[in-house]
mmCIF file of C-alpha atoms in Angstrom:
data_model
loop_
_atom_site.group_PDB
_atom_site.id
_atom_site.type_symbol
_atom_site.label_atom_id
_atom_site.label_comp_id
_atom_site.label_asym_id
_atom_site.label_seq_id
_atom_site.Cartn_x
_atom_site.Cartn_y
_atom_site.Cartn_z
ATOM 1 C CA UNK A 1 -78.605 -10.057 98.151
ATOM 2 C CA UNK A 2 -78.541 -6.571 96.664
ATOM 3 C CA UNK A 3 -82.337 -6.508 96.395
ATOM 4 C CA UNK A 4 -82.655 -7.733 99.982
ATOM 5 C CA UNK A 5 -80.431 -4.886 101.223
ATOM 6 C CA UNK A 6 -82.481 -2.358 99.257
ATOM 7 C CA UNK A 7 -85.657 -3.747 100.796
ATOM 8 C CA UNK A 8 -84.104 -3.624 104.257
ATOM 9 C CA UNK A 9 -82.981 0.005 103.928
ATOM 10 C CA UNK A 10 -86.327 0.957 102.415
ATOM 11 C CA UNK A 11 -88.060 -0.588 105.406
ATOM 12 C CA UNK A 12 -85.818 1.279 107.829
ATOM 13 C CA UNK A 13 -86.411 4.534 105.994
ATOM 14 C CA UNK A 14 -90.158 3.997 106.056
ATOM 15 C CA UNK A 15 -90.046 3.251 109.783
ATOM 16 C CA UNK A 16 -88.135 6.461 110.317
ATOM 17 C CA UNK A 17 -90.759 8.397 108.435
ATOM 18 C CA UNK A 18 -93.537 6.842 110.476
ATOM 19 C CA UNK A 19 -91.760 7.651 113.726
ATOM 20 C CA UNK A 20 -91.088 11.189 112.578
ATOM 21 C CA UNK A 21 -94.775 11.644 111.748
ATOM 22 C CA UNK A 22 -96.016 10.274 115.079
ATOM 23 C CA UNK A 23 -97.233 13.001 117.453
ATOM 24 C CA UNK A 24 -94.856 13.839 120.290
ATOM 25 C CA UNK A 25 -96.012 14.487 123.847
ATOM 26 C CA UNK A 26 -95.216 18.016 124.981
ATOM 27 C CA UNK A 27 -94.680 19.102 121.403
ATOM 28 C CA UNK A 28 -97.863 18.177 119.538
ATOM 29 C CA UNK A 29 -100.125 17.626 122.546
ATOM 30 C CA UNK A 30 -100.046 17.735 126.345
ATOM 31 C CA UNK A 31 -100.345 14.859 128.792
ATOM 32 C CA UNK A 32 -102.276 15.644 131.955
ATOM 33 C CA UNK A 33 -100.449 14.933 135.206
ATOM 34 C CA UNK A 34 -103.700 13.605 136.638
ATOM 35 C CA UNK A 35 -105.994 11.822 134.148
ATOM 36 C CA UNK A 36 -109.659 12.804 134.294
ATOM 37 C CA UNK A 37 -112.234 10.033 134.605
ATOM 38 C CA UNK A 38 -114.127 9.488 131.368
ATOM 39 C CA UNK A 39 -117.841 8.872 131.060
ATOM 40 C CA UNK A 40 -117.215 5.718 129.028
ATOM 41 C CA UNK A 41 -114.703 4.035 131.348
ATOM 42 C CA UNK A 42 -112.613 1.348 129.691
ATOM 43 C CA UNK A 43 -115.403 0.094 127.437
ATOM 44 C CA UNK A 44 -114.906 2.798 124.830
ATOM 45 C CA UNK A 45 -112.339 5.480 124.039
ATOM 46 C CA UNK A 46 -113.682 8.930 124.766
ATOM 47 C CA UNK A 47 -112.794 11.973 122.671
ATOM 48 C CA UNK A 48 -114.130 15.234 124.083
ATOM 49 C CA UNK A 49 -114.287 18.551 122.251
ATOM 50 C CA UNK A 50 -114.148 21.594 124.530
ATOM 51 C CA UNK A 51 -115.661 24.562 122.702
ATOM 52 C CA UNK A 52 -117.419 27.923 123.009
ATOM 53 C CA UNK A 53 -120.099 29.199 120.669
ATOM 54 C CA UNK A 54 -118.395 32.603 120.661
ATOM 55 C CA UNK A 55 -115.074 31.170 119.445
ATOM 56 C CA UNK A 56 -114.420 31.630 115.696
ATOM 57 C CA UNK A 57 -111.836 28.819 115.684
ATOM 58 C CA UNK A 58 -114.408 26.456 117.198
ATOM 59 C CA UNK A 59 -116.837 27.535 114.484
ATOM 60 C CA UNK A 60 -114.265 26.807 111.771
ATOM 61 C CA UNK A 61 -113.511 23.425 113.336
ATOM 62 C CA UNK A 62 -117.185 22.463 113.485
ATOM 63 C CA UNK A 63 -117.700 21.156 109.901
ATOM 64 C CA UNK A 64 -114.410 19.262 110.064
ATOM 65 C CA UNK A 65 -115.216 17.640 113.372
ATOM 66 C CA UNK A 66 -118.737 16.748 112.228
ATOM 67 C CA UNK A 67 -117.347 14.787 109.268
ATOM 68 C CA UNK A 68 -114.620 13.269 111.423
ATOM 69 C CA UNK A 69 -117.029 12.148 114.152
ATOM 70 C CA UNK A 70 -119.276 10.408 111.607
ATOM 71 C CA UNK A 71 -116.401 8.119 110.608
ATOM 72 C CA UNK A 72 -115.231 7.147 114.106
ATOM 73 C CA UNK A 73 -114.888 3.423 114.871
ATOM 74 C CA UNK A 74 -117.456 1.771 117.127
ATOM 75 C CA UNK A 75 -115.089 1.717 120.094
ATOM 76 C CA UNK A 76 -114.784 5.530 120.133
ATOM 77 C CA UNK A 77 -117.295 7.932 121.681
ATOM 78 C CA UNK A 78 -117.314 11.625 120.762
ATOM 79 C CA UNK A 79 -118.728 14.161 123.211
ATOM 80 C CA UNK A 80 -118.958 17.947 123.339
ATOM 81 C CA UNK A 81 -118.123 19.991 126.411
ATOM 82 C CA UNK A 82 -119.026 23.700 126.514
ATOM 83 C CA UNK A 83 -116.214 25.667 128.121
ATOM 84 C CA UNK A 84 -117.099 27.685 131.221
ATOM 85 C CA UNK A 85 -114.548 30.464 131.495
ATOM 86 C CA UNK A 86 -116.948 33.119 132.750
ATOM 87 C CA UNK A 87 -119.432 35.631 131.347
ATOM 88 C CA UNK A 88 -120.913 34.719 127.961
ATOM 89 C CA UNK A 89 -119.080 31.371 128.037
ATOM 90 C CA UNK A 90 -121.150 30.203 131.005
ATOM 91 C CA UNK A 91 -124.399 31.519 129.557
ATOM 92 C CA UNK A 92 -123.772 29.657 126.316
ATOM 93 C CA UNK A 93 -123.005 26.520 128.336
ATOM 94 C CA UNK A 94 -126.425 26.935 129.941
ATOM 95 C CA UNK A 95 -127.951 27.167 126.453
ATOM 96 C CA UNK A 96 -126.117 23.996 125.382
ATOM 97 C CA UNK A 97 -127.372 21.896 128.286
ATOM 98 C CA UNK A 98 -130.866 23.368 128.158
ATOM 99 C CA UNK A 99 -131.101 22.442 124.464
ATOM 100 C CA UNK A 100 -129.841 18.978 125.314
ATOM 101 C CA UNK A 101 -132.486 18.497 128.019
ATOM 102 C CA UNK A 102 -135.202 19.834 125.712
ATOM 103 C CA UNK A 103 -134.182 17.284 123.065
ATOM 104 C CA UNK A 104 -133.353 19.909 120.434
ATOM 105 C CA UNK A 105 -129.553 20.085 120.669
ATOM 106 C CA UNK A 106 -128.907 18.310 117.361
ATOM 107 C CA UNK A 107 -131.112 20.823 115.532
ATOM 108 C CA UNK A 108 -129.943 23.862 117.478
ATOM 109 C CA UNK A 109 -126.180 23.364 117.761
ATOM 110 C CA UNK A 110 -125.054 24.497 114.300
ATOM 111 C CA UNK A 111 -127.668 27.253 114.052
ATOM 112 C CA UNK A 112 -126.677 28.645 117.458
ATOM 113 C CA UNK A 113 -123.087 28.837 116.216
ATOM 114 C CA UNK A 114 -124.197 30.607 113.019
ATOM 115 C CA UNK A 115 -126.383 33.097 114.858
ATOM 116 C CA UNK A 116 -123.446 34.194 116.987
ATOM 117 C CA UNK A 117 -120.646 33.948 114.429
ATOM 118 C CA UNK A 118 -122.398 35.004 111.212
ATOM 119 C CA UNK A 119 -125.222 37.195 112.460
ATOM 120 C CA UNK A 120 -123.432 38.852 115.372
ATOM 121 C CA UNK A 121 -126.099 37.916 117.919
ATOM 122 C CA UNK A 122 -124.962 37.627 121.543
ATOM 123 C CA UNK A 123 -127.620 35.180 122.784
ATOM 124 C CA UNK A 124 -126.603 35.544 126.399
ATOM 125 C CA UNK A 125 -129.942 36.566 127.950
ATOM 126 C CA UNK A 126 -132.500 33.953 128.964
ATOM 127 C CA UNK A 127 -135.319 35.633 127.036
ATOM 128 C CA UNK A 128 -133.228 35.859 123.862
ATOM 129 C CA UNK A 129 -132.182 32.215 124.057
ATOM 130 C CA UNK A 130 -135.751 31.133 124.825
ATOM 131 C CA UNK A 131 -137.001 33.023 121.772
ATOM 132 C CA UNK A 132 -134.318 31.355 119.654
ATOM 133 C CA UNK A 133 -135.278 27.897 120.952
ATOM 134 C CA UNK A 134 -138.961 28.537 120.192
ATOM 135 C CA UNK A 135 -138.212 27.993 116.494
ATOM 136 C CA UNK A 136 -137.362 24.356 117.250
ATOM 137 C CA UNK A 137 -140.623 22.971 118.566
ATOM 138 C CA UNK A 138 -140.581 24.172 122.172
ATOM 139 C CA UNK A 139 -142.388 27.109 123.704
ATOM 140 C CA UNK A 140 -140.548 30.088 125.127
ATOM 141 C CA UNK A 141 -141.998 29.209 128.516
ATOM 142 C CA UNK A 142 -140.593 25.667 128.335
ATOM 143 C CA UNK A 143 -137.227 27.026 127.236
ATOM 144 C CA UNK A 144 -137.071 29.619 130.029
ATOM 145 C CA UNK A 145 -137.977 26.994 132.599
ATOM 146 C CA UNK A 146 -135.203 24.714 131.395
ATOM 147 C CA UNK A 147 -132.637 27.515 131.089
ATOM 148 C CA UNK A 148 -133.156 28.385 134.748
ATOM 149 C CA UNK A 149 -133.536 24.834 136.053
ATOM 150 C CA UNK A 150 -131.445 23.274 138.797
ATOM 151 C CA UNK A 151 -130.634 20.322 136.547
ATOM 152 C CA UNK A 152 -129.043 22.498 133.870
ATOM 153 C CA UNK A 153 -127.168 24.518 136.483
ATOM 154 C CA UNK A 154 -125.769 21.265 137.896
ATOM 155 C CA UNK A 155 -124.581 20.164 134.450
ATOM 156 C CA UNK A 156 -122.835 23.498 133.912
ATOM 157 C CA UNK A 157 -121.115 23.121 137.279
ATOM 158 C CA UNK A 158 -119.922 19.639 136.332
ATOM 159 C CA UNK A 159 -118.687 20.968 132.992
ATOM 160 C CA UNK A 160 -116.745 23.663 134.836
ATOM 161 C CA UNK A 161 -115.115 21.039 137.050
ATOM 162 C CA UNK A 162 -113.994 19.105 133.971
ATOM 163 C CA UNK A 163 -112.663 22.226 132.231
ATOM 164 C CA UNK A 164 -110.570 22.966 135.320
ATOM 165 C CA UNK A 165 -109.374 19.362 135.522
ATOM 166 C CA UNK A 166 -108.280 19.553 131.884
ATOM 167 C CA UNK A 167 -106.391 22.773 132.784
ATOM 168 C CA UNK A 168 -107.876 24.569 129.789
ATOM 169 C CA UNK A 169 -107.421 28.300 129.358
ATOM 170 C CA UNK A 170 -108.866 28.455 125.856
ATOM 171 C CA UNK A 171 -110.649 26.550 123.112
ATOM 172 C CA UNK A 172 -111.000 24.625 120.912
ATOM 173 C CA UNK A 173 -109.392 21.608 122.509
ATOM 174 C CA UNK A 174 -109.699 17.872 122.065
ATOM 175 C CA UNK A 175 -109.190 15.569 125.024
ATOM 176 C CA UNK A 176 -108.508 11.907 124.296
ATOM 177 C CA UNK A 177 -109.113 9.271 126.980
ATOM 178 C CA UNK A 178 -109.146 11.938 129.692
ATOM 179 C CA UNK A 179 -105.359 12.148 129.420
ATOM 180 C CA UNK A 180 -104.224 13.831 126.232
ATOM 181 C CA UNK A 181 -105.053 17.473 125.454
ATOM 182 C CA UNK A 182 -104.768 18.720 121.867
ATOM 183 C CA UNK A 183 -104.914 22.447 121.083
ATOM 184 C CA UNK A 184 -104.396 24.382 117.828
ATOM 185 C CA UNK A 185 -101.246 26.018 119.179
ATOM 186 C CA UNK A 186 -99.642 22.632 119.823
ATOM 187 C CA UNK A 187 -101.077 20.837 116.804
ATOM 188 C CA UNK A 188 -100.221 23.637 114.385
ATOM 189 C CA UNK A 189 -103.654 23.757 112.743
ATOM 190 C CA UNK A 190 -107.262 22.737 113.229
ATOM 191 C CA UNK A 191 -106.837 19.893 110.732
ATOM 192 C CA UNK A 192 -103.812 18.571 112.608
ATOM 193 C CA UNK A 193 -105.849 18.400 115.794
ATOM 194 C CA UNK A 194 -107.956 15.650 114.266
ATOM 195 C CA UNK A 195 -104.929 13.830 112.833
ATOM 196 C CA UNK A 196 -103.283 13.811 116.258
ATOM 197 C CA UNK A 197 -106.525 12.696 117.886
ATOM 198 C CA UNK A 198 -106.655 9.722 115.505
ATOM 199 C CA UNK A 199 -103.093 8.764 116.425
ATOM 200 C CA UNK A 200 -103.804 9.009 120.158
ATOM 201 C CA UNK A 201 -106.992 6.975 119.810
ATOM 202 C CA UNK A 202 -104.948 4.257 118.110
ATOM 203 C CA UNK A 203 -102.291 4.451 120.813
ATOM 204 C CA UNK A 204 -104.933 4.121 123.510
ATOM 205 C CA UNK A 205 -106.505 1.169 121.718
ATOM 206 C CA UNK A 206 -103.137 -0.594 121.520
ATOM 207 C CA UNK A 207 -102.484 0.019 125.227
ATOM 208 C CA UNK A 208 -105.810 -1.497 126.180
ATOM 209 C CA UNK A 209 -105.250 -4.572 124.032
ATOM 210 C CA UNK A 210 -102.037 -5.509 125.824
#
């Protein structure tokens, strides 16, 4: 009897700890009033990282999120969304989508971050970005053509619409299932952003299984 009571209280205490550790809406993350449609629908759970190459916090998050994304379950899709808050932000978004269309984004992404954050390069002019891209198997002419293409401009416009729908005023941010927005200020740290994202992915998975 005594052992049973100990086990019972231990279980209650553990449950309390779990509840206390669970992220709280409005405190650890925000819930959008109007969910944003995801690209994966209900087939997979989408986690989107909103970022800017000129953001040092995004740069510091990058190695953590790379490792985290590699370990995601099969039912979770990770995507990147360049923030479009004007000026250099928009020009770097153009670079992101141009690199994607040229098929060099995986090679360019980290180096583009390093060039801006470690080397102090602005990389906001078409000619400068084209020259940078030319080290990755494309000609400057091809890069310039893509950087000024209608298709890339359309993708930047769609990115801007999503940034507005997420109500973002800064980065980095993680958006889970088009509903939950996680920022460093709410999460408390960059590491906590990923911990909270994991919890919200699990919550979303449980909702969908019911």
